[in-house]
XYZ file of C-alpha atoms in Angstrom:
200
model
C -25.100 9.368 -4.052
C -22.879 6.488 -2.855
C -24.456 3.135 -2.004
C -24.012 2.719 1.770
C -24.035 -1.076 1.400
C -20.860 -1.084 -0.701
C -17.645 -0.439 1.275
C -15.534 2.541 0.319
C -11.828 1.799 0.260
C -9.235 4.540 0.331
C -6.249 3.797 -1.907
C -3.139 5.780 -1.056
C -0.573 5.905 -3.818
C -3.289 5.802 -6.490
C -1.209 8.034 -8.784
C 1.622 5.490 -8.811
C 2.071 2.099 -10.419
C 1.206 -0.079 -7.429
C -1.689 2.021 -6.126
C -3.142 2.261 -9.632
C -2.870 -1.540 -9.893
C -4.826 -1.861 -6.634
C -7.541 0.413 -8.054
C -7.696 -1.635 -11.280
C -8.020 -4.855 -9.265
C -10.875 -3.306 -7.285
C -12.607 -2.059 -10.422
C -12.379 -5.554 -11.935
C -14.695 -6.723 -9.146
C -17.336 -4.051 -9.651
C -19.996 -3.804 -6.986
C -17.854 -5.297 -4.229
C -16.172 -2.066 -3.185
C -15.769 1.522 -4.279
C -12.161 2.590 -4.772
C -11.558 6.061 -3.417
C -8.373 7.402 -4.922
C -6.172 9.552 -2.697
C -3.703 12.258 -3.634
C -2.074 15.229 -1.974
C -2.574 17.169 -5.217
C -5.811 19.162 -5.374
C -5.554 19.277 -9.174
C -5.295 15.476 -9.398
C -8.295 14.997 -7.103
C -10.312 17.536 -9.117
C -9.408 15.743 -12.367
C -10.452 12.355 -10.983
C -13.730 13.853 -9.754
C -14.382 15.365 -13.223
C -13.874 11.853 -14.634
C -16.567 10.548 -12.280
C -14.107 8.773 -9.981
C -14.322 9.055 -6.217
C -11.251 10.837 -4.917
C -10.131 12.740 -1.847
C -7.218 14.945 -0.958
C -4.977 13.646 1.797
C -1.464 14.724 2.670
C 0.327 12.250 4.929
C 2.490 15.112 6.211
C -0.613 17.057 7.276
C -2.839 15.140 9.733
C -5.412 17.951 9.478
C -6.344 16.499 6.059
C -7.140 13.064 7.544
C -10.647 13.539 9.017
C -12.156 14.786 5.753
C -10.380 12.151 3.665
C -11.461 9.338 6.005
C -15.113 10.358 6.228
C -17.197 7.358 5.135
C -14.139 5.183 4.488
C -14.406 1.521 5.526
C -10.968 0.232 4.531
C -7.547 1.664 3.651
C -4.725 0.521 1.393
C -1.656 2.249 2.874
C 1.619 2.860 1.179
C 4.020 5.649 2.036
C 7.221 7.098 0.704
C 10.387 5.356 1.810
C 11.847 7.871 4.239
C 11.808 8.021 8.018
C 8.705 10.231 7.672
C 6.744 7.011 7.080
C 6.864 6.387 10.842
C 5.062 9.617 11.707
C 2.753 9.361 8.691
C 1.637 5.825 9.474
C 1.218 6.422 13.206
C -0.956 9.492 12.735
C -2.999 7.900 9.935
C -3.651 4.747 12.005
C -4.781 6.909 14.928
C -7.095 8.918 12.663
C -8.427 5.716 11.046
C -9.354 4.356 14.481
C -11.101 7.633 15.321
C -12.972 7.587 11.989
C -14.253 4.030 12.449
C -12.232 2.453 9.635
C -12.446 -1.327 9.942
C -9.406 -2.606 8.002
C -5.990 -1.355 6.968
C -3.817 -3.142 4.400
C -0.203 -1.972 4.505
C 2.287 -2.374 1.673
C 5.504 -3.348 3.444
C 8.699 -5.171 2.611
C 9.983 -8.656 3.263
C 12.201 -8.839 6.327
C 13.126 -11.111 9.195
C 11.747 -8.877 11.951
C 15.266 -7.873 13.015
C 16.342 -5.777 10.065
C 19.174 -3.283 10.415
C 18.525 -1.656 7.029
C 16.749 1.626 7.869
C 14.081 1.293 5.179
C 13.211 -2.240 6.269
C 13.383 -1.340 9.969
C 10.920 1.525 9.414
C 8.453 -0.939 7.896
C 8.929 -3.281 10.860
C 8.215 -0.383 13.250
C 5.037 0.736 11.512
C 3.779 -2.837 11.179
C 4.172 -3.320 14.926
C 2.234 -0.103 15.521
C -0.518 -1.208 13.138
C -0.694 -4.628 14.846
C -1.167 -2.897 18.202
C -4.037 -0.773 16.914
C -7.761 -1.516 17.139
C -7.947 -1.978 13.358
C -8.121 -5.292 11.554
C -5.012 -5.334 9.403
C -2.981 -7.188 6.789
C 0.524 -6.607 5.481
C 1.485 -7.257 1.865
C 5.183 -8.125 1.545
C 6.386 -8.073 -2.056
C 9.834 -9.454 -2.604
C 11.113 -7.992 -5.866
C 9.209 -6.217 -8.613
C 9.902 -7.559 -12.084
C 9.716 -3.968 -13.345
C 12.654 -3.050 -11.090
C 14.712 -6.037 -12.156
C 14.242 -5.142 -15.794
C 14.394 -1.364 -15.397
C 16.748 -0.443 -12.573
C 18.998 -3.485 -12.744
C 20.250 -3.568 -16.312
C 21.253 -6.766 -18.040
C 24.971 -7.530 -17.778
C 26.422 -9.967 -20.260
C 22.883 -11.074 -21.117
C 21.972 -11.889 -17.501
C 19.843 -10.252 -14.832
C 22.022 -9.205 -11.924
C 20.510 -10.158 -8.551
C 21.197 -7.205 -6.219
C 21.402 -9.447 -3.154
C 24.455 -11.325 -4.448
C 24.443 -14.841 -3.020
C 22.352 -13.828 0.034
C 18.864 -15.191 0.568
C 16.223 -12.496 0.360
C 13.123 -12.668 2.518
C 11.868 -15.555 4.609
C 11.874 -19.197 3.634
C 13.675 -21.230 1.010
C 11.756 -19.832 -1.933
C 11.453 -16.290 -0.629
C 13.201 -14.411 -3.438
C 10.485 -14.035 -6.046
C 10.027 -11.528 -8.806
C 6.467 -10.257 -9.143
C 4.747 -7.880 -11.449
C 3.122 -4.825 -9.908
C -0.209 -5.966 -11.358
C 0.163 -9.076 -9.208
C 0.700 -6.934 -6.150
C -2.375 -4.898 -7.027
C -4.380 -8.124 -6.916
C -2.539 -9.287 -3.765
C -3.248 -6.017 -1.957
C -6.891 -6.181 -2.992
C -7.242 -9.801 -1.812
C -7.264 -9.082 1.965
C -9.752 -6.279 1.395
C -11.916 -8.537 -0.758
C -11.641 -11.578 1.520
C -12.750 -9.499 4.500
C -15.544 -8.014 2.460
C -16.744 -11.460 1.363
C -16.422 -12.887 4.855
C -13.711 -15.369 3.896
């Protein structure tokens, strides 16, 4: 039986690299929160449950799955796929989170200047404005560049890493273009959840 004094935090994307890093960061601070892994796959949820891990099925394309998945959830780490469907998915999940009494939502977004014309970045700006207008406490995590992508997707050319932005500045501020490891983002995404939990 779950301890009602320990917040339960739903981690979307728990099957992926970033979501799994968030779960590991939460597990490293045992007793502060219970990570509840989320997947649209029934088989994945059943496997996690067999392993003694809390897990729920949620399908961001099916809002009917939200009430059951959000039952007893205090906080949410939200990440979506990078298509225009993220607008509908985020809007309906935020609405359901308000209805379920969720207190905090941490959204994994992208760095931008608030006036992006790139569709993927503009979608994030739209959902972040919707989240900010909700009744939920919220935080946005804005990674700049993942080191894994620089070393995996962008191959070395003549012994050098090719910066996909050319000579353009990326993100906000003078030192905005930073490469981070996904493990770092797992800890960064957990920090707002933890700080709120600890009353910081």
